[in-house]
One Martini backbone bead per residue (centre of mass of N, CA, C, O) as a GRO file, in nm:
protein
  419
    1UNK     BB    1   4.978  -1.306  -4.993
    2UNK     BB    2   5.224  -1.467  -4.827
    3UNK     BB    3   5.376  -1.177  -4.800
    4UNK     BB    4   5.149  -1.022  -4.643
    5UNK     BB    5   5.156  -1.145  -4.355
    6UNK     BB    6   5.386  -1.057  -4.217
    7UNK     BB    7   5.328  -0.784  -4.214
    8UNK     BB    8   5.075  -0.806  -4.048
    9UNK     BB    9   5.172  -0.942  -3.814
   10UNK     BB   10   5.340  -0.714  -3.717
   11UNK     BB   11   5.172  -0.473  -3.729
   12UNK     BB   12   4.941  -0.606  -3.498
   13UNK     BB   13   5.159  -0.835  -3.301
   14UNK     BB   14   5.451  -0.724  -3.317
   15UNK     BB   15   5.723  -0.534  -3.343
   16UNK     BB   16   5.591  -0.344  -3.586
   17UNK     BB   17   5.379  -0.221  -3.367
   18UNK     BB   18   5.210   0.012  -3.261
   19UNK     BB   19   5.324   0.145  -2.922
   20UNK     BB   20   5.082   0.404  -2.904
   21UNK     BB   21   4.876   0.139  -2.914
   22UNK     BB   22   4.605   0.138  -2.675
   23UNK     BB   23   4.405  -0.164  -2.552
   24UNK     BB   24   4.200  -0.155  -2.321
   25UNK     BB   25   4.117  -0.303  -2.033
   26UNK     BB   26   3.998  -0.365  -1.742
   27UNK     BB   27   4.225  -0.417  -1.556
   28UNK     BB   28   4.420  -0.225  -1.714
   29UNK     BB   29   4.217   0.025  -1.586
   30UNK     BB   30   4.226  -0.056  -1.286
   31UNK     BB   31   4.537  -0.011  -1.283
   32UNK     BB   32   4.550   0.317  -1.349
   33UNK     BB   33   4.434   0.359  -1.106
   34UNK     BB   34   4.517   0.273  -0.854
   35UNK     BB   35   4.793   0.412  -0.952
   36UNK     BB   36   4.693   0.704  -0.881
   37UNK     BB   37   4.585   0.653  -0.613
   38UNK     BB   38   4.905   0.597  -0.516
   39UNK     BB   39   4.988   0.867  -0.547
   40UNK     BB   40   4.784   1.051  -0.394
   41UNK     BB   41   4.921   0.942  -0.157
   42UNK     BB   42   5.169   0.971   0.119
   43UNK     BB   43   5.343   0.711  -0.039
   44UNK     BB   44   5.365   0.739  -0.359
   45UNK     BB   45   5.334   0.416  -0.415
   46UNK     BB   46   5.365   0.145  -0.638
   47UNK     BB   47   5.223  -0.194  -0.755
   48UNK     BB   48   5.288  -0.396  -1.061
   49UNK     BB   49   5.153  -0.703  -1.132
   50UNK     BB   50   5.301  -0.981  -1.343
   51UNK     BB   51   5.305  -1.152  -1.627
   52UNK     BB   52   5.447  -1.227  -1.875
   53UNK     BB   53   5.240  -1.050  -2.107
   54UNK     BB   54   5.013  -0.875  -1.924
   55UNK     BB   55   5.091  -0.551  -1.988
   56UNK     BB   56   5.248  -0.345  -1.806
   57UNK     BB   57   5.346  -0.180  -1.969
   58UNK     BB   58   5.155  -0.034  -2.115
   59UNK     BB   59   4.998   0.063  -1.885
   60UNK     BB   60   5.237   0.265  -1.823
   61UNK     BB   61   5.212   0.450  -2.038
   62UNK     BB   62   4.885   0.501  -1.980
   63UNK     BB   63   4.995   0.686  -1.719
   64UNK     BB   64   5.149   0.901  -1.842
   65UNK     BB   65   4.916   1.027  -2.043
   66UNK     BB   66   4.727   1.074  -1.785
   67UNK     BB   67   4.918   1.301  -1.692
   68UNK     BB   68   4.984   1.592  -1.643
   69UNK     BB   69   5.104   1.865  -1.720
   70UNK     BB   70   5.437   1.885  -1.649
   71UNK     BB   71   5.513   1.614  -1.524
   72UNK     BB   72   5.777   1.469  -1.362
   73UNK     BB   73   5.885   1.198  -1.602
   74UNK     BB   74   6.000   0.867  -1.567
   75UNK     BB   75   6.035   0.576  -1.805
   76UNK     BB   76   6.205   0.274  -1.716
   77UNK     BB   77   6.378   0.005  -1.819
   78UNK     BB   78   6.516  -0.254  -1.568
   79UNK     BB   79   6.661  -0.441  -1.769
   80UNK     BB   80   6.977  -0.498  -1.664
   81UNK     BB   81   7.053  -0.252  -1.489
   82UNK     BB   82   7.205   0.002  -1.370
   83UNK     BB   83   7.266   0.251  -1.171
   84UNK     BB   84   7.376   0.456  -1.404
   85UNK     BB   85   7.184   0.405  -1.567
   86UNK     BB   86   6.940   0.480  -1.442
   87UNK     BB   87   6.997   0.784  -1.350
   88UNK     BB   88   7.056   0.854  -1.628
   89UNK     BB   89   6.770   0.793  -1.759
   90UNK     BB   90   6.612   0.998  -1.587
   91UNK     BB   91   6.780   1.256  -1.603
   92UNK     BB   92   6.693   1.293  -1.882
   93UNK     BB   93   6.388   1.316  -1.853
   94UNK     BB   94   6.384   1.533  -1.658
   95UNK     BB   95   6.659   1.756  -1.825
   96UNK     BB   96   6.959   1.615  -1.804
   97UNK     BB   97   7.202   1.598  -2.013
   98UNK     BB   98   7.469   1.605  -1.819
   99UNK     BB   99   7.789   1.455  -1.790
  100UNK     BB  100   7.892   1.214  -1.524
  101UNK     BB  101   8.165   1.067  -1.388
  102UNK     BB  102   7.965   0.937  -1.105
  103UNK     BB  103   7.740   0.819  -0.918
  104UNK     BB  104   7.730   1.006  -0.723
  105UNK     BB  105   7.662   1.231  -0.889
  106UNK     BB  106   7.409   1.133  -1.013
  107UNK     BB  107   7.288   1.129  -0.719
  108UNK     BB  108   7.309   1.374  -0.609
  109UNK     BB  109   7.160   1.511  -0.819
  110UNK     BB  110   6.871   1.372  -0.786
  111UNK     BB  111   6.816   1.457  -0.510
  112UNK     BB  112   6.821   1.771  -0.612
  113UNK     BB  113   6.543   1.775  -0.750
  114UNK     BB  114   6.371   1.624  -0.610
  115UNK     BB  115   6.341   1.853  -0.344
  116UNK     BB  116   6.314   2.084  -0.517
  117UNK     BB  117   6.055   1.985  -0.629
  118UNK     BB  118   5.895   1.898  -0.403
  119UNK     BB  119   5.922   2.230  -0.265
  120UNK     BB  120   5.777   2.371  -0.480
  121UNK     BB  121   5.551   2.163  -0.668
  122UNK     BB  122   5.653   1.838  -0.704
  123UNK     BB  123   5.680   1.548  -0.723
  124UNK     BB  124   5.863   1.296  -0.864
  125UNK     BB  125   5.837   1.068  -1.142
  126UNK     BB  126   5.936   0.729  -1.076
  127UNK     BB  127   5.949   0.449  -1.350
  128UNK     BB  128   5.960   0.124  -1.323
  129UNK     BB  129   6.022  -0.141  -1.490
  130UNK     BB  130   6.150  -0.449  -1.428
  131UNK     BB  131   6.196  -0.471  -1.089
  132UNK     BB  132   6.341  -0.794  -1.116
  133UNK     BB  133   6.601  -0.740  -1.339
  134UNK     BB  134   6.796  -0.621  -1.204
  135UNK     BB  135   7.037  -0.494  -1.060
  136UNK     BB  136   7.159  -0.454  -0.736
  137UNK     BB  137   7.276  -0.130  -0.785
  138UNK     BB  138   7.006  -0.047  -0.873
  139UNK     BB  139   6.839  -0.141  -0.568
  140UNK     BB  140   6.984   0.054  -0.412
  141UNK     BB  141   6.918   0.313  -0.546
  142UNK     BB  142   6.630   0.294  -0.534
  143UNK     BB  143   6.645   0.245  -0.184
  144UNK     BB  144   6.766   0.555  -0.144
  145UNK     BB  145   6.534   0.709  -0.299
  146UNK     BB  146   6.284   0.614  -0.133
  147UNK     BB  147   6.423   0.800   0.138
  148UNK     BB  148   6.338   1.049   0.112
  149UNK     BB  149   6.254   1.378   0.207
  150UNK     BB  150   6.011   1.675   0.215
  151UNK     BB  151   5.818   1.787   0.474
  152UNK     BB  152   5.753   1.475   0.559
  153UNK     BB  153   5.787   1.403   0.264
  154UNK     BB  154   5.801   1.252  -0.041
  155UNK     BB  155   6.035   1.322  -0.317
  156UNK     BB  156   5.967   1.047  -0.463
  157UNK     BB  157   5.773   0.888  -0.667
  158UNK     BB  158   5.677   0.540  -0.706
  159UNK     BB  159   5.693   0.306  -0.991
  160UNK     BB  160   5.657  -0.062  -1.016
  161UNK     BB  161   5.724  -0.360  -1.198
  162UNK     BB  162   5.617  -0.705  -1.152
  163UNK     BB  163   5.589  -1.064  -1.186
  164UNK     BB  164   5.651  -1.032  -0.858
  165UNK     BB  165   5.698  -0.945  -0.560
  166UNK     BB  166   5.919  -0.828  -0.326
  167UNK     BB  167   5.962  -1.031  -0.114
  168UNK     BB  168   6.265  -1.103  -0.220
  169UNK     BB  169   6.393  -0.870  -0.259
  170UNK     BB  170   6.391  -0.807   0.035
  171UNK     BB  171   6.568  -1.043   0.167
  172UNK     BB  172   6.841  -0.968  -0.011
  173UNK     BB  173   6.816  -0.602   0.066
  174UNK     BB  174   6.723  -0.421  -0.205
  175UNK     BB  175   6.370  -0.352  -0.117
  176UNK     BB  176   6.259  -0.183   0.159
  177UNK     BB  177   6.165   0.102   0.115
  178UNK     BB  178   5.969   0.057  -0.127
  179UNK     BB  179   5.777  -0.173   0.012
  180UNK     BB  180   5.721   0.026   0.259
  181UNK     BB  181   5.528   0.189   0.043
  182UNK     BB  182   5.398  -0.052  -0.089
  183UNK     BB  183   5.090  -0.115   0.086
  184UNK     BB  184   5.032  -0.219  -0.202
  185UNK     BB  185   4.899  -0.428  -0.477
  186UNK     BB  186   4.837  -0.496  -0.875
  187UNK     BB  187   4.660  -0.783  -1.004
  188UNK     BB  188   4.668  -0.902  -1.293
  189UNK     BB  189   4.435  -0.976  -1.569
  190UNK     BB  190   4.289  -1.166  -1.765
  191UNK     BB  191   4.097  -1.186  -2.041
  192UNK     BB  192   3.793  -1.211  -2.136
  193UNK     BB  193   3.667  -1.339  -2.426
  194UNK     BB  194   3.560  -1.078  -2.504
  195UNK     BB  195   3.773  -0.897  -2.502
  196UNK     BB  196   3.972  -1.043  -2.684
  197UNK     BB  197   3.788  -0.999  -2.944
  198UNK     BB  198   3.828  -0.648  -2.927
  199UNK     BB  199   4.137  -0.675  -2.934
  200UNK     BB  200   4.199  -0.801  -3.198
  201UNK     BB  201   4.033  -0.633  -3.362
  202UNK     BB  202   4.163  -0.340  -3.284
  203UNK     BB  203   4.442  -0.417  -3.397
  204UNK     BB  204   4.371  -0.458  -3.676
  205UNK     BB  205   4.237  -0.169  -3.759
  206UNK     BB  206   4.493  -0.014  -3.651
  207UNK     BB  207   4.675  -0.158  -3.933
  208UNK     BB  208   4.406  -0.135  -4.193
  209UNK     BB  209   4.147  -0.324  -4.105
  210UNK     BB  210   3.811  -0.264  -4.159
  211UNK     BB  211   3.759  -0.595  -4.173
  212UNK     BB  212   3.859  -0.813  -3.889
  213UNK     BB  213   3.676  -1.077  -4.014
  214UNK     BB  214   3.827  -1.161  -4.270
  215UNK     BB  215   4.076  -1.266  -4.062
  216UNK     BB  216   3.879  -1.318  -3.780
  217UNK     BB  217   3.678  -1.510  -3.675
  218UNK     BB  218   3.498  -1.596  -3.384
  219UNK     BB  219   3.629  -1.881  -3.363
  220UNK     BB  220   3.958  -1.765  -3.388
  221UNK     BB  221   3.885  -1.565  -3.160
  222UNK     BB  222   3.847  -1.846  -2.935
  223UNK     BB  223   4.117  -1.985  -2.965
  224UNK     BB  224   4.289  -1.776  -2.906
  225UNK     BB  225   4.191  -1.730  -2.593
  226UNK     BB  226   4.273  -2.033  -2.530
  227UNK     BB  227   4.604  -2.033  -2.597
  228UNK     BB  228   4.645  -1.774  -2.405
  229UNK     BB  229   4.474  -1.711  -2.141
  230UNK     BB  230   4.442  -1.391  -2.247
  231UNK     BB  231   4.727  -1.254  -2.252
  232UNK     BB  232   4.829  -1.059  -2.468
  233UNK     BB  233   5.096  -1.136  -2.549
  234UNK     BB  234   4.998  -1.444  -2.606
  235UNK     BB  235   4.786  -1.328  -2.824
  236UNK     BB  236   5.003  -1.199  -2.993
  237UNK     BB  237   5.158  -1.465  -3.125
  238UNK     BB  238   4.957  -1.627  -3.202
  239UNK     BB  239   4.815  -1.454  -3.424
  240UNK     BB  240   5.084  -1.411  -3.603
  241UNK     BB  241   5.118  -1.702  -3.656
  242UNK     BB  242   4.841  -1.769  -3.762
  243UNK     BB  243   4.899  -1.575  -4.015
  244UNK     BB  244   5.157  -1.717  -4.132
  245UNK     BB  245   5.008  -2.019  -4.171
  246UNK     BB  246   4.818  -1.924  -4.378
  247UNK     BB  247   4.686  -1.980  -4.686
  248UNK     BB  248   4.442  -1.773  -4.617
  249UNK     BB  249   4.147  -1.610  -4.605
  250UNK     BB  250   4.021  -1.657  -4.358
  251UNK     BB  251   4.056  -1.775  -4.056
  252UNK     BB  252   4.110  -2.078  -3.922
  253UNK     BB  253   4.125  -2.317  -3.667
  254UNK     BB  254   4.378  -2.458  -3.792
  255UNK     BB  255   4.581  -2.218  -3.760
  256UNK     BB  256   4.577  -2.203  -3.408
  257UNK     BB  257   4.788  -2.399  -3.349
  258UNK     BB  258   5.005  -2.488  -3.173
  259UNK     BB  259   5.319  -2.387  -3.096
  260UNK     BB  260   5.663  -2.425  -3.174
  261UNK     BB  261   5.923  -2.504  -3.148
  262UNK     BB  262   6.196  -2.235  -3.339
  263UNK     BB  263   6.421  -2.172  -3.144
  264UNK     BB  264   6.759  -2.105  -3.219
  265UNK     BB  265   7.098  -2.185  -3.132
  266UNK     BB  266   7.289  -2.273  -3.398
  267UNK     BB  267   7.064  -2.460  -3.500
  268UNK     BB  268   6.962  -2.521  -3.203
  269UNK     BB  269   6.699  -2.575  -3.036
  270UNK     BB  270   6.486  -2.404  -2.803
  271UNK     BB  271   6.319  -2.339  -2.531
  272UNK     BB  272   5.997  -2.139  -2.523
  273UNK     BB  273   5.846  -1.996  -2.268
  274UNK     BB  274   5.567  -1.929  -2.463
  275UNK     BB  275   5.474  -2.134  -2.666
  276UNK     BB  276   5.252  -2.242  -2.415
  277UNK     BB  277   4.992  -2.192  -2.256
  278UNK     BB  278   5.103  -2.217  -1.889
  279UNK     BB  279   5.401  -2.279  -1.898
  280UNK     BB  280   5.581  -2.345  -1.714
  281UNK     BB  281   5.910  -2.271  -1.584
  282UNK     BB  282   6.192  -2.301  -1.510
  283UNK     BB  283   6.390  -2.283  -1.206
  284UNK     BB  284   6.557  -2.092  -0.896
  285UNK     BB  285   6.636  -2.171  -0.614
  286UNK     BB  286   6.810  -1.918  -0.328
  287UNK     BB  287   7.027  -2.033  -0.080
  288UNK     BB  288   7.098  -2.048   0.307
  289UNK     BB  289   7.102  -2.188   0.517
  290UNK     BB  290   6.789  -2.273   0.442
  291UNK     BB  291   6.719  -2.027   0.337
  292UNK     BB  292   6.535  -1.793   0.147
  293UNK     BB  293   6.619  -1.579  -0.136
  294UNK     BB  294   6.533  -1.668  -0.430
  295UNK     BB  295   6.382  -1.630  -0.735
  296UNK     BB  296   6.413  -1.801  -1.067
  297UNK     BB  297   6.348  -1.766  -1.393
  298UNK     BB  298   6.407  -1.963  -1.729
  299UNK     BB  299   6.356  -1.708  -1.978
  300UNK     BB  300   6.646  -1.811  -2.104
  301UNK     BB  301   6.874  -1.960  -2.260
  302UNK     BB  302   7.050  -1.813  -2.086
  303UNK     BB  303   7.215  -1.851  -1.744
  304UNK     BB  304   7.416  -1.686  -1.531
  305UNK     BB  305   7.644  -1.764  -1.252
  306UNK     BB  306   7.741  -1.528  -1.001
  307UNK     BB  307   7.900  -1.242  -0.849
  308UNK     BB  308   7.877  -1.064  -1.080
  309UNK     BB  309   7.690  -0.795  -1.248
  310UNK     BB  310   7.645  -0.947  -1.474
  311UNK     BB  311   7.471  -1.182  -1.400
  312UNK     BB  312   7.192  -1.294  -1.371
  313UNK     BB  313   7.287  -1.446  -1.122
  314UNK     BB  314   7.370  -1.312  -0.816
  315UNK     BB  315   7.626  -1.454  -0.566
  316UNK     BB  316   7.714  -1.337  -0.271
  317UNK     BB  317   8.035  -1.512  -0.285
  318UNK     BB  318   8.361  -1.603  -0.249
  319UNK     BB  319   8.353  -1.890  -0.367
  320UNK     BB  320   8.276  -1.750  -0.608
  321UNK     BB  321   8.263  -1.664  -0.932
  322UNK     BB  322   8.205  -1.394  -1.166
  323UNK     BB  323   8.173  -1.658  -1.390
  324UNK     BB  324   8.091  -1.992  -1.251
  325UNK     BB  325   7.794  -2.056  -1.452
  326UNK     BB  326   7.557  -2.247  -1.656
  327UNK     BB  327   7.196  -2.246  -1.838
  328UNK     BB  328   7.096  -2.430  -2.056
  329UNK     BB  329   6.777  -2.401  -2.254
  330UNK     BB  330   6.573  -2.662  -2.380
  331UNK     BB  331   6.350  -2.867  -2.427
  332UNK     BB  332   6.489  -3.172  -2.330
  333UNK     BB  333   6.650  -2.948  -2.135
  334UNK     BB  334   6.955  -2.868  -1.850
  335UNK     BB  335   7.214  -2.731  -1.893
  336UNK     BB  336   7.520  -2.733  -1.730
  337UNK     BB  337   7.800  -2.520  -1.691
  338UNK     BB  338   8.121  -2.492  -1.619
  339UNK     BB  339   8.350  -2.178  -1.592
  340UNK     BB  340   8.611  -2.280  -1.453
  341UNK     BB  341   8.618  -2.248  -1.157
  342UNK     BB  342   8.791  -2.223  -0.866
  343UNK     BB  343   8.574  -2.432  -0.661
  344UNK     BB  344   8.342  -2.533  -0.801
  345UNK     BB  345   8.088  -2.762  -0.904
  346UNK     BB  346   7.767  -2.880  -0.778
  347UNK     BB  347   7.557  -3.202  -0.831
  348UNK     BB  348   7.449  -3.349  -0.566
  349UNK     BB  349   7.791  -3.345  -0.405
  350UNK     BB  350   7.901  -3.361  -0.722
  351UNK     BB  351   8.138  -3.311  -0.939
  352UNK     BB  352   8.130  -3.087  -1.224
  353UNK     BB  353   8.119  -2.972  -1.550
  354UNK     BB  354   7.877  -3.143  -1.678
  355UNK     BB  355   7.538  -3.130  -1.702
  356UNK     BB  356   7.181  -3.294  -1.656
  357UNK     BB  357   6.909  -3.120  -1.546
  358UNK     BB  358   6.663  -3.199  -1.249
  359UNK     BB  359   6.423  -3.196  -1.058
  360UNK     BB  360   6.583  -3.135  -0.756
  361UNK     BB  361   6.783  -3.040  -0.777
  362UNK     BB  362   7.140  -2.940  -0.596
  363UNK     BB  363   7.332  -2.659  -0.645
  364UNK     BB  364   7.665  -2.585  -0.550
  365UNK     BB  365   7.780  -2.276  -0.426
  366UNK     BB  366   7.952  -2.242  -0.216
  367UNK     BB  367   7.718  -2.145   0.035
  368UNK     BB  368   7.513  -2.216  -0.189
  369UNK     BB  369   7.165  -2.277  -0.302
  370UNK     BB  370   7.035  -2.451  -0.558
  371UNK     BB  371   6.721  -2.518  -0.711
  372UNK     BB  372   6.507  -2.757  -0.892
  373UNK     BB  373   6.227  -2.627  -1.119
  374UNK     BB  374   6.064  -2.752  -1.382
  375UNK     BB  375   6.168  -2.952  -1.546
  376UNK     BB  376   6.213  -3.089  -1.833
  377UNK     BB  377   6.153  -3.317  -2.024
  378UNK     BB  378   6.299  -3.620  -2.080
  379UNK     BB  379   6.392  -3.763  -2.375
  380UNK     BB  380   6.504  -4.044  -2.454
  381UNK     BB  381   6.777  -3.966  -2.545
  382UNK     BB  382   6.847  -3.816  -2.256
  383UNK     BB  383   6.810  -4.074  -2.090
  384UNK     BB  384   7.060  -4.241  -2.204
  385UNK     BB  385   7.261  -4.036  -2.130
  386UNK     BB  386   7.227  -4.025  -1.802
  387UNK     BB  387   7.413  -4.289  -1.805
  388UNK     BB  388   7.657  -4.165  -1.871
  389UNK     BB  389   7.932  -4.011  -1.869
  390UNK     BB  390   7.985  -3.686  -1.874
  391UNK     BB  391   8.170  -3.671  -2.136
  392UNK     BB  392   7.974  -3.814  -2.304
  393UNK     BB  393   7.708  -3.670  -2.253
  394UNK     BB  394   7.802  -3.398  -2.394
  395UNK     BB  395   7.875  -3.497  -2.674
  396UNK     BB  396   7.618  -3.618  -2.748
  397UNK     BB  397   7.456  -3.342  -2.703
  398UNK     BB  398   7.586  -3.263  -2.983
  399UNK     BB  399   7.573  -3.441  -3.182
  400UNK     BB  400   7.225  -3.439  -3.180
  401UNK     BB  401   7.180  -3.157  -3.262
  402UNK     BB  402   7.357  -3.162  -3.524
  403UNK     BB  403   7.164  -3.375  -3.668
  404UNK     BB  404   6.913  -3.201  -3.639
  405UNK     BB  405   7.005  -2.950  -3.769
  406UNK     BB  406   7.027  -3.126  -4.056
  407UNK     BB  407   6.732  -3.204  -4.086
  408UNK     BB  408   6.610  -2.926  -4.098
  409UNK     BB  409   6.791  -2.810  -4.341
  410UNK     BB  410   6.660  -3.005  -4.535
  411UNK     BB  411   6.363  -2.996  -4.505
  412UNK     BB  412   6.388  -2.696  -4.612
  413UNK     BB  413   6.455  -2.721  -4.853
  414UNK     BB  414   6.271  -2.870  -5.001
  415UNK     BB  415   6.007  -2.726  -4.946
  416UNK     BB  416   6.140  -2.491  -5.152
  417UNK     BB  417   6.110  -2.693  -5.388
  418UNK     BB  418   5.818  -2.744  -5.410
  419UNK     BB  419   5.722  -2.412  -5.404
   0.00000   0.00000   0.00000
């Protein structure tokens, strides 16, 4: 029976499930009136809301599925995307095969497409997911695809999703025209108790599980939504781990304990920012002489700070480096390390080649500032460690990871050795 968990588990909330598979709920079904309503408007263009788990992509989906047929429809994530990868996969799905060997010629394209069709047809829609995630060359295309027009109208209808509002990106430079053609936007809700129940149960049932009480009886499914607060995402996730935690079937509320850190790289523990509904994720807002220019959430284990576009965080300023520097998250620390950079890192003043960053600490790239919010609690261990000298406070840390990381394997030989 325990060999048949996991596979249950991926098949119905795992990366294993059909995604196919749409269970909507009010809000989600709300999301795509919505956005119907904002393609047949005069700005054709609309913004869906929501944090990582509310379910942006499904809902985009389910606009696909709904659209007449015929309806020339791109819809691609924009995660790490530039801007040739952009328009290459748009003109894809479009119906343009043939390779050009410059973004001006896909640019080019694109533009020829939108216009011709939308002065015979309608106008075609292009739907980026996660245009929050993209590279900046990438946010230049997609706001001059925005300004487009035909007969006084837009050639290009445009629907984007997003974490946080556009108002971000829009202060960078980004998306100006996108923003002001998206004269509202539609913030995702999660799901009801009830709703959450009739989840859980559909997607046993769309799995092959004919009673899904079997699996989940009621008071399973209402920790279960106690523990996601709604949000489809993370009751995907808890749902999953309580069937593989379990002894046997129906599962009991004791499966269903809240989910321990157990990502890691190289064998070091990393915090996963899912780990726990609610979690807030650690920060980084980007200022200059004092403006706030961006803000990114730290919901990767690592993330590039540099001039780049590889750069997870890109910040233009000539006295950046192109990669300048890193920052690990742990679950019990934020560790900052300098990539070599020509002109360093400083952190609250301090030249730094590495540290252990708190809420509020403040590094200092070029002329830009990051500031730190919410970083994670500092364990008595890592308290010990700041107070040593930076060389030692990070071999420290390293070799305290190496000894956790031999005692977890130690630990599972064991498990093994009993089972």
């Amino acid at each position: 029976m325990q060999a048949y968990q996991p596979w249950l588990g991926d098949q119905a909330f795992g990366a294993d499930s059909d995604s196919d598979i749409i269970i909507n709920y009010k809000s989600h079904q709300d999301a795509v009136t919505y956005l119907q309503s904002e393609l047949r408007g005069l700005q054709g263009a609309g913004l869906l809301q929501g944090p990582k788990g509310s379910g942006k992509s499904t809902i985009l989906r389910g606009l696909v599925e709904q659209l007449p047929t015929g309806t020339a429809v791109a819809l691609v994530d924009g995660t790490r995307m530039k801007s040739r990868e952009l328009l290459s996969h748009a003109l894809s799905q479009f119906g343009f095969g043939a390779n050009f060997e410059s973004n001006d010629e896909l640019q080019r394209m694109m533009k020829v497409f939108a216009v011709q069709q939308a002065r015979t047809i309608e106008a075609p829609l292009l739907i980026v997911d996660n245009v929050d995630q993209m590279y900046p060359s990438a946010l230049a295309t997609m706001n001059a695809l925005a300004e487009l027009e035909v007969n006084r109208r837009f050639a290009l209808r445009i629907i984007v999703s997003s974490r946080n509002s556009l108002d971000a990106l829009v202060e960078s430079g980004g998306l100006a025209n996108v923003e002001r053609r998206c004269i509202g936007s539609y913030l995702i809700h999660p799901m009801s108790q009830k709703e959450a129940l009739v989840y859980l149960q559909a997607r046993l049932t769309a799995s092959g599980i004919n009673d899904a009480k079997t699996v989940f009886p009621i008071d399973v499914c209402d920790r279960l939504y106690q523990r996601s607060s709604g949000w489809p995402g993370q009751l995907n996730r808890h749902a999953a781990a309580a069937i593989v935690r379990a002894d046997d079937f129906p599962l009991t509320v004791s499966d269903t304990r809240a989910l321990k850190d157990t990502t890691s790289v190289n064998g070091i523990p990393v915090l996963s920012i899912e780990d726990a509904a609610g979690t807030i994720p650690p920060c980084l807002i980007l200022s200059r002489d004092g403006v706030k220019l961006k803000e990114f959430a730290l919901k990767e284990k690592k993330m590039l700070l540099g001039r780049s576009d590889f750069a997870d965080v890109v910040i233009e300023d000539p006295f950046v480096s192109k990669l300048h520097a890193t920052i690990l998250t742990y679950s019990d620390a934020l560790v900052l390390l300098d990539l070599n950079s020509a002109n360093g890192t400083t952190v609250n003043s301090v030249q730094v080649s590495s540290t252990i960053l708190k809420s509020n600490d403040i590094i200092s790239l070029g002329s830009h500032r990051l500031k730190i919010e919410n970083a994670p609690p500092i364990s008595a261990e890592m308290a010990k460690l700041l107070k040593s000298p930076d060389t030692v406070r990070m071999k420290s840390l390293v070799d305290m990871r190496r000894v956790r990381a031999r005692r977890l394997a130690i630990a599972a030989t064991r498990e093994k050795k009993q089972l």
